[in-house]
mmCIF file of C-alpha atoms in Angstrom:
data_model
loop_
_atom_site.group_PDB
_atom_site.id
_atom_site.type_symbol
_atom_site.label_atom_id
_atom_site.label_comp_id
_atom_site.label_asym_id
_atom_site.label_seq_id
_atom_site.Cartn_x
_atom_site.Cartn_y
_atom_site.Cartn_z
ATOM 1 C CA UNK A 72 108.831 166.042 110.802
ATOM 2 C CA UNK A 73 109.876 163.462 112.880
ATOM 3 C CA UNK A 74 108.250 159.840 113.361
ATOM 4 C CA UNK A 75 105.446 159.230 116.142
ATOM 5 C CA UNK A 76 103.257 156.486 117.201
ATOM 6 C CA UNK A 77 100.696 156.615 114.558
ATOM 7 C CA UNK A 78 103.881 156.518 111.836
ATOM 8 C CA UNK A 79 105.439 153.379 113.592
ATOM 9 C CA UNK A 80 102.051 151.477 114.348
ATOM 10 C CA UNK A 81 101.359 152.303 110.497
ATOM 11 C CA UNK A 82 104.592 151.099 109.470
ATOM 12 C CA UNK A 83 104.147 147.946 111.468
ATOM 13 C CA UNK A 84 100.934 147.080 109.753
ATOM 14 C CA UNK A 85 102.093 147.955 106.426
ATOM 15 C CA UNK A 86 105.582 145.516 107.204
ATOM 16 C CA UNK A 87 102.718 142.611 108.875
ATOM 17 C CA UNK A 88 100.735 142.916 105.458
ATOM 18 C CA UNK A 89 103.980 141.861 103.353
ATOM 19 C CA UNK A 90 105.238 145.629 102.371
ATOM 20 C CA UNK A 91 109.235 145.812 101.543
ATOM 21 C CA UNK A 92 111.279 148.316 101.338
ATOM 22 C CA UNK A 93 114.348 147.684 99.065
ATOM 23 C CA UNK A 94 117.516 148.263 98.694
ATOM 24 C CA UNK A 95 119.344 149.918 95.043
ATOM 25 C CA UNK A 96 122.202 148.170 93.288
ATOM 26 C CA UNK A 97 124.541 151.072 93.564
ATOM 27 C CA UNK A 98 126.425 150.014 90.273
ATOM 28 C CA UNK A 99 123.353 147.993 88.531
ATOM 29 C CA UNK A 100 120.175 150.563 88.471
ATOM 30 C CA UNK A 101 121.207 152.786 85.684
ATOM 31 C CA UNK A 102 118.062 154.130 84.958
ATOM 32 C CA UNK A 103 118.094 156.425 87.953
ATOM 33 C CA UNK A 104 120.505 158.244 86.426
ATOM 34 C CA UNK A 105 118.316 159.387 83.824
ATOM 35 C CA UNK A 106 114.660 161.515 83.923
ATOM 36 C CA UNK A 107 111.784 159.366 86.125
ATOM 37 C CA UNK A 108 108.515 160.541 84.901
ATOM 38 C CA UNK A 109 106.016 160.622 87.705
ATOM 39 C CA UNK A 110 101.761 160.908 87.216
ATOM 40 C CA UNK A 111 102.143 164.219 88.851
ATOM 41 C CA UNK A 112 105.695 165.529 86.656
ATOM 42 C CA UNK A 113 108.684 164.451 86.664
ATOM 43 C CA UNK A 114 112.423 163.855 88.779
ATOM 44 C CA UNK A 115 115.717 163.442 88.296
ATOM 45 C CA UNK A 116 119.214 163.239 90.397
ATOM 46 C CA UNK A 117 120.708 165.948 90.661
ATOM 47 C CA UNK A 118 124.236 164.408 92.831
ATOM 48 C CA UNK A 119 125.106 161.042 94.248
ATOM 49 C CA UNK A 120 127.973 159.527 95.334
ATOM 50 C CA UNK A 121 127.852 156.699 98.054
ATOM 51 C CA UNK A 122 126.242 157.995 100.593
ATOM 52 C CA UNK A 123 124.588 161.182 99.601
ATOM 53 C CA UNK A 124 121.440 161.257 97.165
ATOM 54 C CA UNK A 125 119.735 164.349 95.532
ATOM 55 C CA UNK A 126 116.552 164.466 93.570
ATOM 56 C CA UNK A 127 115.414 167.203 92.091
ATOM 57 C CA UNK A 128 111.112 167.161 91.759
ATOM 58 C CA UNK A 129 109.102 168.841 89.258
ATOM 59 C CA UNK A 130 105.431 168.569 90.529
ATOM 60 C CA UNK A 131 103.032 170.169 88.258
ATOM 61 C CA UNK A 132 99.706 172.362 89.553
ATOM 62 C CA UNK A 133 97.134 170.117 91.571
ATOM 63 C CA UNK A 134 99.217 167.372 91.187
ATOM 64 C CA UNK A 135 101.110 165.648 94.643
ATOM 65 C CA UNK A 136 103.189 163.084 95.483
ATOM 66 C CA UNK A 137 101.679 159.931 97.411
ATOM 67 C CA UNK A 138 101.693 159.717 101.074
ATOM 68 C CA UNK A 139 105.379 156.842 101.403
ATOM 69 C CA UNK A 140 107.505 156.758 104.059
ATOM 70 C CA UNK A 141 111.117 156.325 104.111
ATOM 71 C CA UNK A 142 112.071 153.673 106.944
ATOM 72 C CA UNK A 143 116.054 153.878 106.651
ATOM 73 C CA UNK A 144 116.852 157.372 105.548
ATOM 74 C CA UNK A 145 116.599 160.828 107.032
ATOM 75 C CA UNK A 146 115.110 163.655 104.258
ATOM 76 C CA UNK A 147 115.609 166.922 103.782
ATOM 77 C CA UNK A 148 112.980 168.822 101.226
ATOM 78 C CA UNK A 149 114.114 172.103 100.079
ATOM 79 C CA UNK A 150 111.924 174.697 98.093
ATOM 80 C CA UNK A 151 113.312 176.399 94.998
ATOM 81 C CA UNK A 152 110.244 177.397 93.489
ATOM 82 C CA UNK A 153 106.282 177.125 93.740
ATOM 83 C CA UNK A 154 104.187 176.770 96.552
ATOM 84 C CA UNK A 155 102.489 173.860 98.192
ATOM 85 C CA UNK A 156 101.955 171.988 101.254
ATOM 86 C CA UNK A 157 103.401 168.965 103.231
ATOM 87 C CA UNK A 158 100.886 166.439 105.224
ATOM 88 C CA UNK A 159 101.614 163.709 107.237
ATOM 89 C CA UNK A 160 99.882 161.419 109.949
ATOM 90 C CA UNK A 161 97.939 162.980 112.106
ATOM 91 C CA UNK A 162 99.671 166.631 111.306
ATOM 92 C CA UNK A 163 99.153 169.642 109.996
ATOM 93 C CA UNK A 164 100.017 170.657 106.569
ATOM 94 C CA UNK A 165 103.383 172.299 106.316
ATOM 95 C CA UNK A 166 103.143 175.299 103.957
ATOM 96 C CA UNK A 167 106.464 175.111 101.324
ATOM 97 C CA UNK A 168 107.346 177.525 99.706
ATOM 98 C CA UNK A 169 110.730 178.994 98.191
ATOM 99 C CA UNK A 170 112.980 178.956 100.612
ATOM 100 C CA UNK A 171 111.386 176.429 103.056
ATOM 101 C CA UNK A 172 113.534 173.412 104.503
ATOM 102 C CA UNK A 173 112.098 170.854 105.924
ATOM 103 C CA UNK A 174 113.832 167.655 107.891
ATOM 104 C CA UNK A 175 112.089 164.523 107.708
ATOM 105 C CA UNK A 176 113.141 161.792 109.843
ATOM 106 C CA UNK A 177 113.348 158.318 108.820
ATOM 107 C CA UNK A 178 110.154 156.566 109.254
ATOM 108 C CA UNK A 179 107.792 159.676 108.980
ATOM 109 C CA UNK A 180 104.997 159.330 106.559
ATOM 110 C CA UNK A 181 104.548 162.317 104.314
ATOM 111 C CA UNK A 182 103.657 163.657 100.602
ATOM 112 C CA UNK A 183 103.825 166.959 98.973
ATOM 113 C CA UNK A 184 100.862 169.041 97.284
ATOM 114 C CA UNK A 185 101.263 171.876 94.705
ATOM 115 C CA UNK A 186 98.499 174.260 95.596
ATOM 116 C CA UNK A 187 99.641 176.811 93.486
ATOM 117 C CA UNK A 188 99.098 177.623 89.489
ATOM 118 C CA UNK A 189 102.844 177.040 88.349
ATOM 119 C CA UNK A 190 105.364 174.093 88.917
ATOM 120 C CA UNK A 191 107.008 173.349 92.676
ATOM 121 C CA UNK A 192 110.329 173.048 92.061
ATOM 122 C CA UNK A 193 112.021 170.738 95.423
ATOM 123 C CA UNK A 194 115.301 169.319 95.991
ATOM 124 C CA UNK A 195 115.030 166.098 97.982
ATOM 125 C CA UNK A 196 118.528 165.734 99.867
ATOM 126 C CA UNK A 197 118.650 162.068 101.148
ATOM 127 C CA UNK A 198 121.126 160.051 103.542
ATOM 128 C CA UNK A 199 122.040 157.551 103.628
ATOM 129 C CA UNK A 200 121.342 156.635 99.796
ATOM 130 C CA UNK A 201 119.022 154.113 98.877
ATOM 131 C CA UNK A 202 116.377 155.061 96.474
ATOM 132 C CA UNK A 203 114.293 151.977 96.718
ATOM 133 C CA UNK A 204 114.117 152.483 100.768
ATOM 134 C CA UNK A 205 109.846 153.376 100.089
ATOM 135 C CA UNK A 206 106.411 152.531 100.853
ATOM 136 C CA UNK A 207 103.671 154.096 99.530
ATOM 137 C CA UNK A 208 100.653 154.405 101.767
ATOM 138 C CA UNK A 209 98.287 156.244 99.779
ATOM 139 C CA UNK A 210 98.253 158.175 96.195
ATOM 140 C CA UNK A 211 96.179 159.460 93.906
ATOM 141 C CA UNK A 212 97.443 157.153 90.938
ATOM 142 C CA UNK A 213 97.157 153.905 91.925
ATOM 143 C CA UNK A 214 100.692 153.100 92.886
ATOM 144 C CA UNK A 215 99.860 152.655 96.839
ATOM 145 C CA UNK A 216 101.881 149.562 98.063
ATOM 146 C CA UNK A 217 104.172 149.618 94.671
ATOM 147 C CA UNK A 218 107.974 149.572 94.807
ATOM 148 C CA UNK A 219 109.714 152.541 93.128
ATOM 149 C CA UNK A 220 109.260 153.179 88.975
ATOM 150 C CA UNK A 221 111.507 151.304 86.726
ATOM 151 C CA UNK A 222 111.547 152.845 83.714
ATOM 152 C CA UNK A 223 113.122 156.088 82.655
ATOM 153 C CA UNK A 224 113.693 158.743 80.129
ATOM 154 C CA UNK A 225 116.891 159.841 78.845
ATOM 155 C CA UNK A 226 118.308 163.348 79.372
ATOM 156 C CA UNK A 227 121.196 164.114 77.120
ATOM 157 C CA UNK A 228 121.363 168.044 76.862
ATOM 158 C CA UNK A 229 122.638 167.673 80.853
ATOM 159 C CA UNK A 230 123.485 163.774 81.739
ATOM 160 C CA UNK A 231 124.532 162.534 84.885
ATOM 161 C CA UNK A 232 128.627 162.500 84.471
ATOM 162 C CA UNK A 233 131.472 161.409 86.562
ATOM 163 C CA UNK A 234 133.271 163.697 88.864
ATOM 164 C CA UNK A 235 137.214 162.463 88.313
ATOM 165 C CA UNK A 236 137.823 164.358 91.499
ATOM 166 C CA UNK A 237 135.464 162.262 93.942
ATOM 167 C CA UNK A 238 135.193 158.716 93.761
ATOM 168 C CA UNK A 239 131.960 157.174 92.516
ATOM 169 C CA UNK A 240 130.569 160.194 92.226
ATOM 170 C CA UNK A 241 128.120 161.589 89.433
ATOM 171 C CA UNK A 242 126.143 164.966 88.972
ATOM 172 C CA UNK A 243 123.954 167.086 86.670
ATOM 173 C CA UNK A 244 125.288 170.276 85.380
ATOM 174 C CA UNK A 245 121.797 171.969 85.338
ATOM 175 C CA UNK A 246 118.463 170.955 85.238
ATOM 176 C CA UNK A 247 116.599 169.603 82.043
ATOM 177 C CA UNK A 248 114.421 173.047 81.529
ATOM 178 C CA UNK A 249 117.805 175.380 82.263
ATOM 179 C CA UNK A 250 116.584 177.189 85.810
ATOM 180 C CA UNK A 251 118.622 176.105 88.128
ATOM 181 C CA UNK A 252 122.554 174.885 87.794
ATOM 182 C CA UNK A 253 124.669 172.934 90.330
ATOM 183 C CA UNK A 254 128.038 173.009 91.442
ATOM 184 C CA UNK A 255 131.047 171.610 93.762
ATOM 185 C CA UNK A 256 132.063 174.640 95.549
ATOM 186 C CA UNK A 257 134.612 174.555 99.044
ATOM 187 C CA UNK A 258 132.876 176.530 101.959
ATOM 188 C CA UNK A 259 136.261 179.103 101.626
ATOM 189 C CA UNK A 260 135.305 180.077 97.647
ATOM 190 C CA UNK A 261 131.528 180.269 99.024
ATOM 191 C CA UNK A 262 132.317 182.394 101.739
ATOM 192 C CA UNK A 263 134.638 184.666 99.892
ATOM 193 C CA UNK A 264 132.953 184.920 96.958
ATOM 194 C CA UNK A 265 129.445 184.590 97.541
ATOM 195 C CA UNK A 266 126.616 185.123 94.629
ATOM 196 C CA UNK A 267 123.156 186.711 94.788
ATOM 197 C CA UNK A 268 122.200 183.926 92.768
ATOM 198 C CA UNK A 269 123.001 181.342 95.366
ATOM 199 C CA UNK A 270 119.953 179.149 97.109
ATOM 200 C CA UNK A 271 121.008 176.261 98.841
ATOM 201 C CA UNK A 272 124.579 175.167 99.982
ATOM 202 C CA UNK A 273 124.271 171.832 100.650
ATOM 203 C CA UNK A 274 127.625 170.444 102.791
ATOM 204 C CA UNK A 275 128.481 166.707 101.304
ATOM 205 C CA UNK A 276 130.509 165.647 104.532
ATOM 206 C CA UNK A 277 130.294 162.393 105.958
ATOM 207 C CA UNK A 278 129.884 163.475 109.453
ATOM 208 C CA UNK A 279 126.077 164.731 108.130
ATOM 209 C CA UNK A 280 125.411 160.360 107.430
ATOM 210 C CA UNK A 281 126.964 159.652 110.821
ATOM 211 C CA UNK A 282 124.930 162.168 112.995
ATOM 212 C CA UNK A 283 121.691 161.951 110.869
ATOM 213 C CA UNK A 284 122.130 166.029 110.541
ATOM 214 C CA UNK A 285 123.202 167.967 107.639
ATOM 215 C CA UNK A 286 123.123 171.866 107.797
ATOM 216 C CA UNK A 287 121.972 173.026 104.494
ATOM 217 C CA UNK A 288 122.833 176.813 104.001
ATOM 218 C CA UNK A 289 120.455 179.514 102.048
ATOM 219 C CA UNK A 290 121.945 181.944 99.952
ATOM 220 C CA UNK A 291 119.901 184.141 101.386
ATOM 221 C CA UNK A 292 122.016 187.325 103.150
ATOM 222 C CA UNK A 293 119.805 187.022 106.092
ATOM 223 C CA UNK A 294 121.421 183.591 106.935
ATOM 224 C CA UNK A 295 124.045 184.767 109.205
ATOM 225 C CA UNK A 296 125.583 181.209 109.266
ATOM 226 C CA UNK A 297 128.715 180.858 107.668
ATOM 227 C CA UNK A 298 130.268 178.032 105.480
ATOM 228 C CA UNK A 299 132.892 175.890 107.138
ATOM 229 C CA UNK A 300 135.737 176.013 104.750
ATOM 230 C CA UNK A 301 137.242 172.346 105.239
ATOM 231 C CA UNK A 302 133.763 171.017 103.381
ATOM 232 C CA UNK A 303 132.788 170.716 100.315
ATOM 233 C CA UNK A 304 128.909 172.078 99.418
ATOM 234 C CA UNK A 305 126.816 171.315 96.419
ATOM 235 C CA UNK A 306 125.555 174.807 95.561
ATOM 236 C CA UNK A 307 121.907 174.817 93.834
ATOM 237 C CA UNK A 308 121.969 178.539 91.800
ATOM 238 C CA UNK A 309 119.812 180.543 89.332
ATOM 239 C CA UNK A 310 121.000 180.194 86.069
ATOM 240 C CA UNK A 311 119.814 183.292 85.078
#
């Protein structure tokens, strides 16, 4: 999804009626380090450092996200588990499923639907990192034109913790219900050792900010593409 007139003229409006998009306090907003709970579940990060931002959504049956745009940073929604759909302006609804990744450009409006009878499980990969960089257009809760939540719930079986090897870098072992685990793996040990319980390999090098483009890799044996082995990938895997 990438932005077109009727995102930009909306945008414009929005901006005109006094809408902001903010910027986070990279060493001040502490809560995002912990569990947000949402109307329609529940998120959490999953990996940060200082430019790349993952959030992990837990969106429970009927529920959706609202319709926000992001006017800074470029997107990426992956599918781990569930089904749903993706709408934007003027669109048709993207079907998401496991598996699915979609790019969404900076500046696209868009929101995500479960339509199915158990929990969608995404991974929202976003660069450059700025979690306040939103706008809600429309939503089913009443939070239209609201900045992002403020208050948080505290995780401690799997915490957000330093990575001594990166700089200002933090990540979550697993996530809170035990599914799904993520690690720092080189493209080498993920080539040469690969695991059927692989999903995503997600590569966390800076030339992905610079050229707006980050090739996320599916553990999937159809994906012929192979890992560079100079990078280093955050690998999303079945924990069981």
């Amino acid at each position: 999804m990438d932005p077109g007139r009727a995102d930009i003229a909306k945008l414009h409006r929005l901006l005109q009626d006094g809408a902001r998009a903010f910027n986070e306090q990279f060493d001040e907003d502490a809560h995002l380090n912990d569990v947000i709970p949402k109307p329609w579940g529940y998120e959490y990060r999953a990996f940060v450092d200082d430019f790349f931002d993952l959030w992990a959504l837990h969106i429970e049956p009927g529920a959706g996200t609202s319709v926000h745009v992001h006017p800074r940073k470029l997107t990426y929604l992956i599918c781990l588990g569930g089904v749903g759909v993706t709408t934007g302006l003027g669109r048709a609804d993207i079907p998401v499923r496991a598996g699915t990744i979609l790019r969404i450009g900076a500046g696209a409006f868009h929101g995500t639907r479960n339509t199915g009878t158990e929990p969608l499980e995404l991974i929202e990969v976003e660069v450059p990192r700025n979690k306040f960089d939103l706008i809600r257009l429309r939503d089913d809760y009443n939070r239209a034109g609201t900045a992002y939540e403020t208050t948080a719930l505290e995780e401690p079986r799997h915490p957000m913790r330093k990575v001594p090897a990166y700089p200002n870098t933090k990540m979550r072992a697993q996530t809170p219900d035990g599914r799904f685990r993520f690690d720092l793996r080189t493209g080498m040990d993920i080539f040469y050792r690969p695991s059927d319980k692989d999903i995503f390999h997600i590569p966390l090098h800076i030339s992905g900010v610079i050229a707006r483009d980050v090739e996320i890799l599916t553990g999937n044996r159809d994906d012929n593409r192979r890992p560079q082995t100079d990078k280093q990938y955050l690998c999303i895997s079945r924990n069981h």
